[in-house]
PDB file of C-alpha atoms in Angstrom:
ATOM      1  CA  UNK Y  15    -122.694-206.418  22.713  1.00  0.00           C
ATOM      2  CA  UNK Y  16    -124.045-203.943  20.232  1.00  0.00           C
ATOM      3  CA  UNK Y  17    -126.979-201.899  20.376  1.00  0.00           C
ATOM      4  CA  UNK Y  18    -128.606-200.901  16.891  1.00  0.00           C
ATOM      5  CA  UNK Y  19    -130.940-197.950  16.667  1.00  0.00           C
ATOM      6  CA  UNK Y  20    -133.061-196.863  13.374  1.00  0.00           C
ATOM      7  CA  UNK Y  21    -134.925-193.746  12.882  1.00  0.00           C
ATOM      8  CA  UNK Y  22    -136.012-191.792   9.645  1.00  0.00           C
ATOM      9  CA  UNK Y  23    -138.692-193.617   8.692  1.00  0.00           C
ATOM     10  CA  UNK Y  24    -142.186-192.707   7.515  1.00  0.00           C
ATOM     11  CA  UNK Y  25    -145.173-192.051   4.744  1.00  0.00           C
ATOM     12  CA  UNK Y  26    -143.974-190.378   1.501  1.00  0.00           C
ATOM     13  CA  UNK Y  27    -145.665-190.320  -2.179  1.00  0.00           C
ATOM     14  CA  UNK Y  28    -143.811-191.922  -4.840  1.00  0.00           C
ATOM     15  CA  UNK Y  29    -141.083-190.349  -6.280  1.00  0.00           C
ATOM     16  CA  UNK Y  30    -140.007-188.763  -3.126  1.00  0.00           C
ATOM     17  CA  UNK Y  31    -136.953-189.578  -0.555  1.00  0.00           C
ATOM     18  CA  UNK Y  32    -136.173-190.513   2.773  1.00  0.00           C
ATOM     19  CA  UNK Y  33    -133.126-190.655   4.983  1.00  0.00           C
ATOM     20  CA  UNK Y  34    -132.739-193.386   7.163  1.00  0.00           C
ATOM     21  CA  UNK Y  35    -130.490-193.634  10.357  1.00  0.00           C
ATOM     22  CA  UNK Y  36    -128.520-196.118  12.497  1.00  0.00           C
ATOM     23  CA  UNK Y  37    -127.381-195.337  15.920  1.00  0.00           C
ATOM     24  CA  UNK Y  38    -124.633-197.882  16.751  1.00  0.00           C
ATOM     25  CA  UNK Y  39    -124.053-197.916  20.324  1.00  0.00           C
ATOM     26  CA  UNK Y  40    -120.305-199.181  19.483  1.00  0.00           C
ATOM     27  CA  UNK Y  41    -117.381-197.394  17.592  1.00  0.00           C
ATOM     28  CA  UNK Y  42    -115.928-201.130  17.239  1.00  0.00           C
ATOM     29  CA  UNK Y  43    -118.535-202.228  15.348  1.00  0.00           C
ATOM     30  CA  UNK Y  44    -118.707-199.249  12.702  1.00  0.00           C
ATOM     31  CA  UNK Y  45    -115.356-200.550  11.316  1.00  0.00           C
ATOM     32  CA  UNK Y  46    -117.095-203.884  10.461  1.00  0.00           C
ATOM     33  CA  UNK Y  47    -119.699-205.008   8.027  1.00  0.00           C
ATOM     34  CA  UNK Y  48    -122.710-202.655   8.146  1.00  0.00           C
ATOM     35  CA  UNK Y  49    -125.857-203.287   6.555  1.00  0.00           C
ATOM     36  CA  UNK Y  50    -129.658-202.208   5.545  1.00  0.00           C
ATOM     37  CA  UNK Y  51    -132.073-204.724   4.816  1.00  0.00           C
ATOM     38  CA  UNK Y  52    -135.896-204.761   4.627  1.00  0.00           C
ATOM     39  CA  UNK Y  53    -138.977-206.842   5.246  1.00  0.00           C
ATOM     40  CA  UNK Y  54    -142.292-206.452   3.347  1.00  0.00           C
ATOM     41  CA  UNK Y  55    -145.649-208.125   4.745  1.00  0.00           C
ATOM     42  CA  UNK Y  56    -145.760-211.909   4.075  1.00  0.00           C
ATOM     43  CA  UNK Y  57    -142.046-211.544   2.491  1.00  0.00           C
ATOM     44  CA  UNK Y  58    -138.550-212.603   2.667  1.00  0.00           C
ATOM     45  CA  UNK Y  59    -135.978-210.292   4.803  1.00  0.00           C
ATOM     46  CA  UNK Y  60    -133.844-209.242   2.148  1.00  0.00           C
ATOM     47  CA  UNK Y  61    -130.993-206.811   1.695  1.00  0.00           C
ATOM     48  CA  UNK Y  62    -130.730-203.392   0.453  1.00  0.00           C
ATOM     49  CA  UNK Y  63    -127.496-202.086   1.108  1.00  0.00           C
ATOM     50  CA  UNK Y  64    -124.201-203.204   2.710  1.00  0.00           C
ATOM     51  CA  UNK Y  65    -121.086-201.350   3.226  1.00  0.00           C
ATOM     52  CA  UNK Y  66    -117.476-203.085   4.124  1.00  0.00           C
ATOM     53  CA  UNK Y  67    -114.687-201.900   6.698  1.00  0.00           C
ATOM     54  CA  UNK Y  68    -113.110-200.086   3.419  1.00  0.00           C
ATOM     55  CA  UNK Y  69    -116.157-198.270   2.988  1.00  0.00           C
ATOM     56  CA  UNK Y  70    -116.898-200.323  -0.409  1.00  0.00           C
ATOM     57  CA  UNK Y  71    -120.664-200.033  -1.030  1.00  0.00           C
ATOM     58  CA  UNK Y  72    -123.392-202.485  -2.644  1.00  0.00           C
ATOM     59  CA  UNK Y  73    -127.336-202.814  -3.341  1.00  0.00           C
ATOM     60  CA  UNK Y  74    -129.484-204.992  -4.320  1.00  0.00           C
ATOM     61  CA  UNK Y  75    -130.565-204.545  -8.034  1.00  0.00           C
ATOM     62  CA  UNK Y  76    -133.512-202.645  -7.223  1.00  0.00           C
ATOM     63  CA  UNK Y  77    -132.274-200.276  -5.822  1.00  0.00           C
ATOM     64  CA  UNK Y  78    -129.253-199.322  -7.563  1.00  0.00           C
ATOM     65  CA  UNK Y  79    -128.702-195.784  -8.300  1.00  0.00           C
ATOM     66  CA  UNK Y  80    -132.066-194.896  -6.067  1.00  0.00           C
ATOM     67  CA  UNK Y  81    -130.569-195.516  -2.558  1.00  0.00           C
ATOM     68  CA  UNK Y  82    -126.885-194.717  -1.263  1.00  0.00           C
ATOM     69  CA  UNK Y  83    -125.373-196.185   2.021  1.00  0.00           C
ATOM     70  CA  UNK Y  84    -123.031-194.023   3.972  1.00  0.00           C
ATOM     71  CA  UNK Y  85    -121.411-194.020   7.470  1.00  0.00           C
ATOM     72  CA  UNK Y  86    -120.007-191.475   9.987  1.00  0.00           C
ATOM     73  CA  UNK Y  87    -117.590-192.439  12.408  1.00  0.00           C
ATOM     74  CA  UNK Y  88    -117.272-189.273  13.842  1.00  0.00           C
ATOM     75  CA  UNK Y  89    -121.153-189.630  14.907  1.00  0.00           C
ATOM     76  CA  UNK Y  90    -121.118-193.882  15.025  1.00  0.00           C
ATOM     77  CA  UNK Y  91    -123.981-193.885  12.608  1.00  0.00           C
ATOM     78  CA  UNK Y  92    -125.217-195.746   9.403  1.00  0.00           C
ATOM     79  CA  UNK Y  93    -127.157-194.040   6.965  1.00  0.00           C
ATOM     80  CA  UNK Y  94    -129.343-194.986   4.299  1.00  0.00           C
ATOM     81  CA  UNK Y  95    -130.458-192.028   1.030  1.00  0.00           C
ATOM     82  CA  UNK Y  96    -133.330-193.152  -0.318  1.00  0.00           C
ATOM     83  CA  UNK Y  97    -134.637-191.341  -3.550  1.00  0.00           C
ATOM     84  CA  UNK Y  98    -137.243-191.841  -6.634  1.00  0.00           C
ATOM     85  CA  UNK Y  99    -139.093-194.523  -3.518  1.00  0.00           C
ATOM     86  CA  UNK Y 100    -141.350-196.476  -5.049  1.00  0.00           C
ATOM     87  CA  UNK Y 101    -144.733-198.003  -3.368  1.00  0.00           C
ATOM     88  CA  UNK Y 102    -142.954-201.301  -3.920  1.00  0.00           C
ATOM     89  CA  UNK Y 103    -139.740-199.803  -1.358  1.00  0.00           C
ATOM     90  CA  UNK Y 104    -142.511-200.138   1.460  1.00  0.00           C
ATOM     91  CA  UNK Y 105    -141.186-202.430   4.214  1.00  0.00           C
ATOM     92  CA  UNK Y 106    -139.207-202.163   7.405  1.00  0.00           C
ATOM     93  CA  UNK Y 107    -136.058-201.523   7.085  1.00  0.00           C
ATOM     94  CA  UNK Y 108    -133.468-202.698   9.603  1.00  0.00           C
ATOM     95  CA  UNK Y 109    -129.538-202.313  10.165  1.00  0.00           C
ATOM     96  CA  UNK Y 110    -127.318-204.923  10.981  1.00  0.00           C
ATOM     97  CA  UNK Y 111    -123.635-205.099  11.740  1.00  0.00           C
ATOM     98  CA  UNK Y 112    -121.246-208.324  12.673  1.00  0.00           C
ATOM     99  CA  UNK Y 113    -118.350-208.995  14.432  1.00  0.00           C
ATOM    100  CA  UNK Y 114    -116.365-209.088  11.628  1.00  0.00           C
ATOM    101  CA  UNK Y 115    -113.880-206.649   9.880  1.00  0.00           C
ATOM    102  CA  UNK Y 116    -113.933-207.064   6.071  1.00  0.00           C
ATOM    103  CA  UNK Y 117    -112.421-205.471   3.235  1.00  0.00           C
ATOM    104  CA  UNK Y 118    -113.993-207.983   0.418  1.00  0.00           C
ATOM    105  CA  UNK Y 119    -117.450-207.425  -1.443  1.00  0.00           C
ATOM    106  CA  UNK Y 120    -120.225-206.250   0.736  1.00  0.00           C
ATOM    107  CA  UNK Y 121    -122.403-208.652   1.750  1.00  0.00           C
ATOM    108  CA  UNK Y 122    -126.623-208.460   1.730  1.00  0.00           C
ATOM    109  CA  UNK Y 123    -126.569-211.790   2.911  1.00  0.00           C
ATOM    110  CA  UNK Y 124    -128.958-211.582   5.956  1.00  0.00           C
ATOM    111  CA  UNK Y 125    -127.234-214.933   7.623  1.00  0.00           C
ATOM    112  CA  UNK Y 126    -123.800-212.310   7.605  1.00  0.00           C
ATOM    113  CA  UNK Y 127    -125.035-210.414   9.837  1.00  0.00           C
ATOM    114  CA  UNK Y 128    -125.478-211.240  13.852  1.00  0.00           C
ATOM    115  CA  UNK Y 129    -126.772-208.124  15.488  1.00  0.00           C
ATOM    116  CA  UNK Y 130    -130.087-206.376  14.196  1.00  0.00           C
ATOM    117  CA  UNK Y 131    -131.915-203.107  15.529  1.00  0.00           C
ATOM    118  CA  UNK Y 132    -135.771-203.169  15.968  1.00  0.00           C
ATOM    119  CA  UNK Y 133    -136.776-201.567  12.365  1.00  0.00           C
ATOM    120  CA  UNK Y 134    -138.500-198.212  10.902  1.00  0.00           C
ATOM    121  CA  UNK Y 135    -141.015-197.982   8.796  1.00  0.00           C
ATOM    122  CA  UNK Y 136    -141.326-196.759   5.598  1.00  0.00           C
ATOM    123  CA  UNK Y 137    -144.393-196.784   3.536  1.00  0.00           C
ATOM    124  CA  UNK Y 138    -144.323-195.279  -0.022  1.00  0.00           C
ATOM    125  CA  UNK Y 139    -148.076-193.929  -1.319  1.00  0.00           C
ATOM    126  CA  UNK Y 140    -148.740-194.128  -5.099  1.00  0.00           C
TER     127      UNK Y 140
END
C-alpha cells in the first residue's frame, strides 16, 4: 500500500506563491493518476489539479493559469506551484494517487482516487 506525504504549506498574503509537495512512498504509484485536491471549512473536498500516467495536466477553473502540477520520478514526488493565491485558495490541500495507470483526461474526481495523505495547510491573508 501507498504512503502519501504533503509538505509546503503555510500563511502567505495575497498575491504571493507557495510550493506544495508529495512524498510518495511508491515508484509504482507515480506512473498512475496523481492528484491535488483541497478542503475549505464547512466545504466540499474538491479538486485542484490532476496529472495522468502521460504526464497530461488539468485544474479546476479556478485555478487555471495560477497553479501548475508537476512530478519527479527521479525523487517519487508530486508537486503543486501555486501563484497570484488568493484568500479564497485557503484550505487543506491533499494528494491522492490510485491504482490505476491512465493515459485519458486527468481526473479531479475525488471518488478516482483511493489513497490520500494527511493534508497541509495553506492559508492566504488579504
Amino acid at each position: 500500500q501507498v504512503q502519501l506525504m504533503e509538505s509546503g504549506g503555510g500563511s502567505v498574503q495575497a498575491g504571493g506563491s507557495l510550493r506544495l509537495s508529495c512524498a510518495v512512498s511508491s515508484s509504482t504509484y507515480m506512473r498512475n493518476s496523481l492528484g491535488w485536491f483541497r478542503q475549505a471549512p464547512g466545504k466540499a473536498r474538491e479538486g485542484v489539479a490532476a496529472i495522468n500516467s502521460g504526464g497530461s495536466t488539468g485544474y479546476t477553473d479556478s485555478v487555471k493559469g495560477r497553479f501548475t502540477i508537476s512530478k519527479d520520478y527521479t525523487k517519487n514526488h508530486l508537486y503543486l506551484q501555486m501563484d497570484s493565491l488568493k484568500p479564497e485558495d485557503t484550505a487543506m490541500y491533499s494528494c491522492a494517487t490510485n491504482e490505476r495507470v491512465s493515459f485519458g483526461p486527468p481526473t479531479i474526481f475525488r471518488e478516482d482516487y483511493s489513497f490520500w495523505g494527511q493534508g497541509t495547510q495553506v492559508t492566504v491573508l488579504s
